Coordinates of C-alpha atoms in Angstrom, one line a residue:
R1 CA 4.1 62.8 -32.0
A2 CA 1.6 60.6 -30.2
E3 CA -2.0 60.4 -30.8
R4 CA -4.9 58.8 -28.7
F5 CA -8.5 58.1 -28.7
V6 CA -9.0 55.2 -31.1
R7 CA -11.3 53.0 -29.0
T8 CA -13.8 50.1 -29.4
N9 CA -16.1 49.1 -26.5
T10 CA -18.9 46.7 -26.2
A11 CA -20.5 48.5 -23.2
M12 CA -22.0 51.7 -24.8
G13 CA -23.9 54.1 -22.7
C14 CA -27.3 55.5 -24.1
C15 CA -26.9 59.0 -25.6
F16 CA -30.6 59.9 -25.3
S17 CA -32.3 62.1 -22.8
L18 CA -35.3 61.0 -20.9
C19 CA -38.6 62.3 -22.1
E20 CA -42.3 62.2 -21.3
S21 CA -44.1 58.9 -22.1
T22 CA -47.1 58.7 -19.7
P23 CA -49.7 56.5 -21.5
D24 CA -53.3 57.5 -21.7
V25 CA -56.1 55.9 -19.5
P26 CA -57.4 52.7 -21.3
E27 CA -60.9 52.4 -22.1
N28 CA -61.3 49.4 -19.6
I29 CA -59.5 49.8 -16.4
I30 CA -58.4 46.2 -15.1
P31 CA -58.7 45.9 -11.2
D32 CA -55.5 45.8 -9.2
P33 CA -53.6 42.5 -9.3
V34 CA -54.5 39.8 -6.8
G35 CA -53.4 36.2 -6.5
P36 CA -51.3 34.6 -9.2
C37 CA -50.7 36.7 -12.3
H38 CA -49.0 36.8 -15.7
F39 CA -47.4 40.3 -16.4
V40 CA -45.9 41.4 -19.8
V41 CA -43.7 44.5 -19.3
E42 CA -42.7 46.5 -22.2
S43 CA -40.8 49.8 -22.5
C44 CA -42.9 52.8 -23.5
S45 CA -40.0 54.4 -25.4
M46 CA -36.3 53.8 -26.2
F47 CA -35.8 57.5 -25.0
N48 CA -36.7 56.9 -21.3
K49 CA -37.2 54.3 -18.6
D50 CA -41.0 54.1 -18.4
Y51 CA -42.7 50.9 -18.8
E52 CA -46.3 49.6 -19.5
V53 CA -47.7 46.5 -17.9
Y54 CA -50.2 44.2 -19.9
K55 CA -52.3 41.2 -18.5
D56 CA -51.3 38.0 -19.9
E57 CA -50.2 39.4 -23.4
K58 CA -49.7 42.5 -25.2
G59 CA -52.8 44.2 -26.5
K60 CA -54.8 47.4 -26.1
D61 CA -57.5 45.6 -24.1
N62 CA -54.9 44.2 -21.8
R63 CA -53.2 47.4 -20.8
W64 CA -53.0 46.9 -16.8
L65 CA -50.4 49.0 -15.0
F66 CA -47.7 51.6 -15.4
L67 CA -44.0 51.6 -14.1
N68 CA -43.4 55.2 -13.8
R69 CA -39.8 56.4 -13.4
E70 CA -39.5 59.6 -11.4
G71 CA -36.3 61.7 -11.0
K72 CA -32.9 61.3 -12.3
A73 CA -30.9 57.9 -11.8
W74 CA -29.4 57.6 -8.3
S75 CA -30.6 60.9 -7.1
D76 CA -32.4 61.5 -3.8
K77 CA -35.7 61.7 -5.7
S78 CA -35.1 58.7 -8.0
R79 CA -37.8 56.1 -7.7
I80 CA -40.1 53.8 -9.6
D81 CA -43.8 53.9 -9.0
L82 CA -46.1 51.0 -9.9
E83 CA -49.4 52.8 -10.7
N84 CA -52.8 51.8 -11.8
Y85 CA -54.9 53.9 -14.3
V86 CA -57.2 55.3 -11.5
R87 CA -56.3 58.9 -12.0
E88 CA -58.4 61.2 -9.7
D89 CA -55.8 63.7 -8.4
E90 CA -56.8 67.1 -9.9
E91 CA -53.3 68.5 -9.1
N92 CA -51.6 65.7 -10.8
P93 CA -54.0 64.4 -13.5
K94 CA -51.5 62.0 -15.2
K95 CA -50.8 60.2 -11.9
G96 CA -52.5 56.9 -11.0
E97 CA -52.8 55.3 -7.7
V98 CA -49.4 54.1 -6.5
L99 CA -49.5 50.5 -5.5
W100 CA -45.8 49.9 -4.7
T101 CA -42.7 52.1 -5.1
A102 CA -38.9 51.2 -5.4
K103 CA -36.2 53.6 -4.2
Y104 CA -32.5 53.1 -4.9
D105 CA -30.7 53.7 -1.6
E106 CA -27.3 54.3 -3.0
K107 CA -25.3 54.4 -6.1
P108 CA -23.5 51.1 -7.2
D109 CA -20.3 50.7 -5.2
F110 CA -17.7 49.1 -7.5
K111 CA -14.7 47.5 -5.9
Q112 CA -11.9 47.0 -8.5
A113 CA -9.3 44.2 -7.9
Y114 CA -6.7 44.0 -10.5
D115 CA -5.0 41.1 -12.3
S116 CA -2.7 42.2 -15.2
D117 CA -0.8 40.5 -17.8
S118 CA 1.6 42.7 -19.7
S119 CA 2.4 40.0 -22.2
S120 CA 3.2 41.3 -25.6
D121 CA 3.0 40.0 -29.2
G122 CA 5.8 42.5 -30.0
F123 CA 9.5 42.5 -29.2
S124 CA 11.0 44.1 -26.0
S125 CA 14.7 45.1 -25.9
D126 CA 16.8 48.3 -26.1
G127 CA 15.3 50.5 -28.6
F128 CA 12.0 48.5 -28.9
K129 CA 8.6 48.6 -27.1
P130 CA 5.7 46.3 -27.1
Q131 CA 3.1 46.9 -29.6
R132 CA 0.3 45.2 -27.9
R133 CA -0.4 45.0 -24.1
Y134 CA -3.3 43.1 -22.5
F135 CA -4.7 43.9 -19.1
K136 CA -7.6 42.3 -17.1
M137 CA -9.3 43.4 -13.9
R138 CA -11.9 41.6 -11.7
W139 CA -14.5 43.8 -10.2
K140 CA -17.4 43.4 -7.8
M141 CA -20.4 45.7 -7.2
E142 CA -22.9 46.0 -4.4
T143 CA -26.0 48.3 -4.2
K144 CA -29.3 48.6 -2.3
A145 CA -32.9 49.6 -2.9
T146 CA -36.1 49.7 -0.7
I147 CA -39.5 48.6 -2.0
K148 CA -42.6 49.5 0.0
S149 CA -46.3 49.2 -0.4
V150 CA -48.1 52.6 -0.8
K151 CA -51.8 52.0 -1.4
F152 CA -52.0 49.7 1.5
E153 CA -49.3 50.7 3.9
G154 CA -47.5 48.2 6.0
L155 CA -45.1 46.1 3.9
K156 CA -41.6 47.1 3.4
Y157 CA -38.5 45.2 2.0
K158 CA -34.8 46.0 1.7
I159 CA -33.0 44.6 -1.5
K160 CA -29.4 44.1 -1.8
V161 CA -27.6 43.3 -5.0
K162 CA -24.2 41.9 -5.7
A163 CA -22.6 41.3 -9.0
K164 CA -19.2 40.2 -10.1
G165 CA -17.2 40.4 -13.3
I166 CA -14.1 41.1 -15.4
A167 CA -12.9 43.9 -17.6
T168 CA -10.3 43.6 -20.3
R169 CA -8.2 46.1 -22.2
V170 CA -5.9 45.5 -25.0
V171 CA -3.7 48.6 -25.8
R172 CA -2.2 48.5 -29.2
K173 CA 0.2 50.9 -30.9
S174 CA 0.9 51.7 -34.5
T175 CA 2.3 54.3 -36.5
I176 CA 1.0 56.3 -39.5
K177 CA 3.1 58.1 -42.0
N178 CA 1.9 61.2 -44.0
E179 CA 3.2 60.6 -47.4
E180 CA 3.2 64.3 -48.3
T181 CA 5.1 65.7 -45.3
G182 CA 6.9 62.6 -44.0
E183 CA 5.7 63.1 -40.7
V184 CA 5.2 59.9 -38.6
R185 CA 2.5 59.8 -35.9
E186 CA 2.1 57.1 -33.2
V187 CA -1.5 56.1 -32.6
T188 CA -2.9 54.2 -29.5
H189 CA -5.8 51.9 -29.8
Y190 CA -7.9 50.7 -27.1
D191 CA -10.1 47.5 -27.2
D192 CA -12.2 47.3 -24.1
H193 CA -14.7 44.6 -23.0
E194 CA -16.7 44.2 -19.8
H195 CA -18.4 41.0 -18.6
V196 CA -20.8 40.3 -15.8
K197 CA -20.2 36.8 -14.5
K198 CA -22.7 36.6 -11.6
I199 CA -25.6 38.6 -10.1
S200 CA -27.3 37.7 -6.8
Y201 CA -30.3 39.2 -5.0
K202 CA -31.4 39.2 -1.2
V203 CA -34.6 40.4 -0.1
K204 CA -35.0 41.3 3.7
D205 CA -38.0 42.3 5.8
A206 CA -37.3 46.0 6.6
E207 CA -38.9 45.8 10.0
T208 CA -37.5 42.7 11.2
G209 CA -34.4 42.3 9.2
D210 CA -35.2 38.7 8.5
T211 CA -34.1 37.3 5.0
V212 CA -37.2 36.6 3.0
D213 CA -35.5 35.2 -0.1
K214 CA -32.2 35.0 -2.0
F215 CA -31.7 34.1 -5.7
K216 CA -29.5 34.4 -8.6
I217 CA -29.8 35.6 -12.3
K218 CA -29.4 32.8 -14.8
G219 CA -28.8 32.9 -18.7
L220 CA -25.8 35.4 -18.5
T221 CA -24.2 33.6 -21.4
K222 CA -27.3 33.1 -23.5
S223 CA -29.8 35.4 -25.1
E224 CA -32.7 34.9 -22.6
L225 CA -32.1 35.9 -18.9
K226 CA -34.1 34.2 -16.1
W227 CA -34.9 35.0 -12.6
K228 CA -36.6 32.4 -10.3
C229 CA -37.6 32.7 -6.5
D230 CA -40.3 31.5 -4.3
A231 CA -42.5 34.6 -5.2
F232 CA -42.1 34.8 -9.0
K233 CA -40.4 33.6 -12.3
A234 CA -39.2 36.2 -14.9
T235 CA -37.7 36.0 -18.3
K236 CA -36.4 38.7 -20.7
E237 CA -34.9 38.4 -24.3
G238 CA -33.1 40.8 -26.4
G239 CA -30.1 43.3 -26.3
F240 CA -29.4 46.6 -24.8
F241 CA -31.0 48.8 -27.4
F242 CA -33.8 46.5 -28.5
P243 CA -34.7 44.4 -25.5
G244 CA -37.7 42.3 -25.7
P245 CA -40.5 42.4 -23.0
T246 CA -40.1 41.0 -19.5
E247 CA -42.6 38.3 -18.7
V248 CA -43.3 37.8 -14.9
K249 CA -45.4 35.0 -13.4
T250 CA -46.2 35.4 -9.7
E251 CA -46.8 32.4 -7.4
G252 CA -48.1 31.8 -3.9
P253 CA -49.6 34.2 -1.5
V254 CA -47.0 37.1 -2.1
D255 CA -48.5 40.4 -3.3
P256 CA -48.2 40.4 -7.1
G257 CA -47.5 44.1 -7.1
F258 CA -44.3 43.4 -5.1
C259 CA -43.4 40.6 -7.3
L260 CA -43.8 42.7 -10.4
I261 CA -41.8 45.7 -9.3
M262 CA -39.1 43.4 -7.8
A263 CA -38.9 41.5 -11.1
H264 CA -38.7 44.8 -13.0
I265 CA -35.8 46.3 -11.2
C266 CA -33.9 43.0 -11.7
A267 CA -34.5 43.1 -15.3
T268 CA -33.6 46.8 -15.8
E269 CA -31.5 48.7 -13.3
F270 CA -30.0 45.5 -11.7
A271 CA -29.5 43.5 -15.1
P272 CA -26.1 42.9 -16.7
D273 CA -26.3 45.8 -19.4
E274 CA -27.1 48.4 -16.7
I275 CA -24.4 47.2 -14.4
K276 CA -21.9 47.5 -17.1
R277 CA -22.9 50.9 -18.1
D278 CA -22.5 52.0 -14.6
F279 CA -19.1 50.4 -14.3
K280 CA -16.2 52.8 -15.2
P281 CA -12.9 50.8 -15.1
K282 CA -10.1 52.7 -13.5
W283 CA -7.3 51.4 -15.6
W284 CA -4.7 53.8 -14.5
D285 CA -4.8 52.3 -11.1
V286 CA -4.0 48.9 -12.3
P287 CA -0.5 47.9 -11.0
G288 CA 1.7 47.8 -14.0
Y289 CA -0.6 49.5 -16.3
T290 CA 1.1 51.6 -19.0
E291 CA 0.4 52.6 -22.6
D292 CA 4.1 53.0 -23.6

C-alpha cells in the first residue's frame, strides 16, 4: 500500500494566534516626528503583529510610537495604524492619536508559471519507476495597499508591490518492510523549497496618479535586508521567528510618519518571509507533474 505525508519545507507558517500587546503609555511622551528621524522598530511579541517604535535606539525613555495591527490579515477591516501615546478617547482608552494608516487593498495575487524537469536518479523501463522526480515552478506576485494621513488629512498614496521567485519540489519514493508481518509499504517524501528572487515597490499619489517613487529590496541572499528610496533608508536583520529590529532613517522633506509606515510594511507584510508564507504552490497543475 502507498503512504504519503513525509515532508520538509523551509517556508513554515506561524502556528500562533494573535493576542493583545498594547504597550502602556510611557512616562515621557515624545512629540510627533518631524524632519529627519531615526526610528527603531521592534515587535511587541512573537505572538502577534504589533510593533513599538523607539527614537534613535531601544530604551524605556525612547519609546515613541506604536504600530497597531487591527483586524485579521487581508480582511476588509485589516489595517496598520501608526499611533502616538496621546490617549484621550474615553471610549477607546488604549487607542492613541492615529498619524497614518495603511490598508491592504487586496490579497496577494500569485501567478504560477511552470517549468518542470522530470529527470530521475532511478531507472525507468518496463516494471521500473523513477524513485526521484524534480519539479520547478516560476511564480510572480502582485498586491496593493493604501497609505493615508489621518491626524492631518490630505495626503494619500497607493502602493503596488511585485515579487518574483521560484519553487522547487523533489518527490522521492521508498519502501518500508514490516519485519514481523512481511508487509511492504511505499512511502512518498516531499522536499519543498520556496525562494524570492526580486521584490519591487511603486508609490503613487492617490489623487493625481503620478508615480512618486520606485525602489527594490536589496540583500535577498544575505542576512540583512535593505530598502532605499528618496524618502528613507531601512535595514532589517534576522530570520522569520527571531527577526532583529527594523531601523528606518528618513531624509528630505517627506513626512517621517509616512516613511516609517511605508518602511514597516516593506519589512513585514511585503518582505520575503511573509510573501513565501502566503504562497501556496499548486503542484498538481504543473504539466507533467506526477508522484508515480
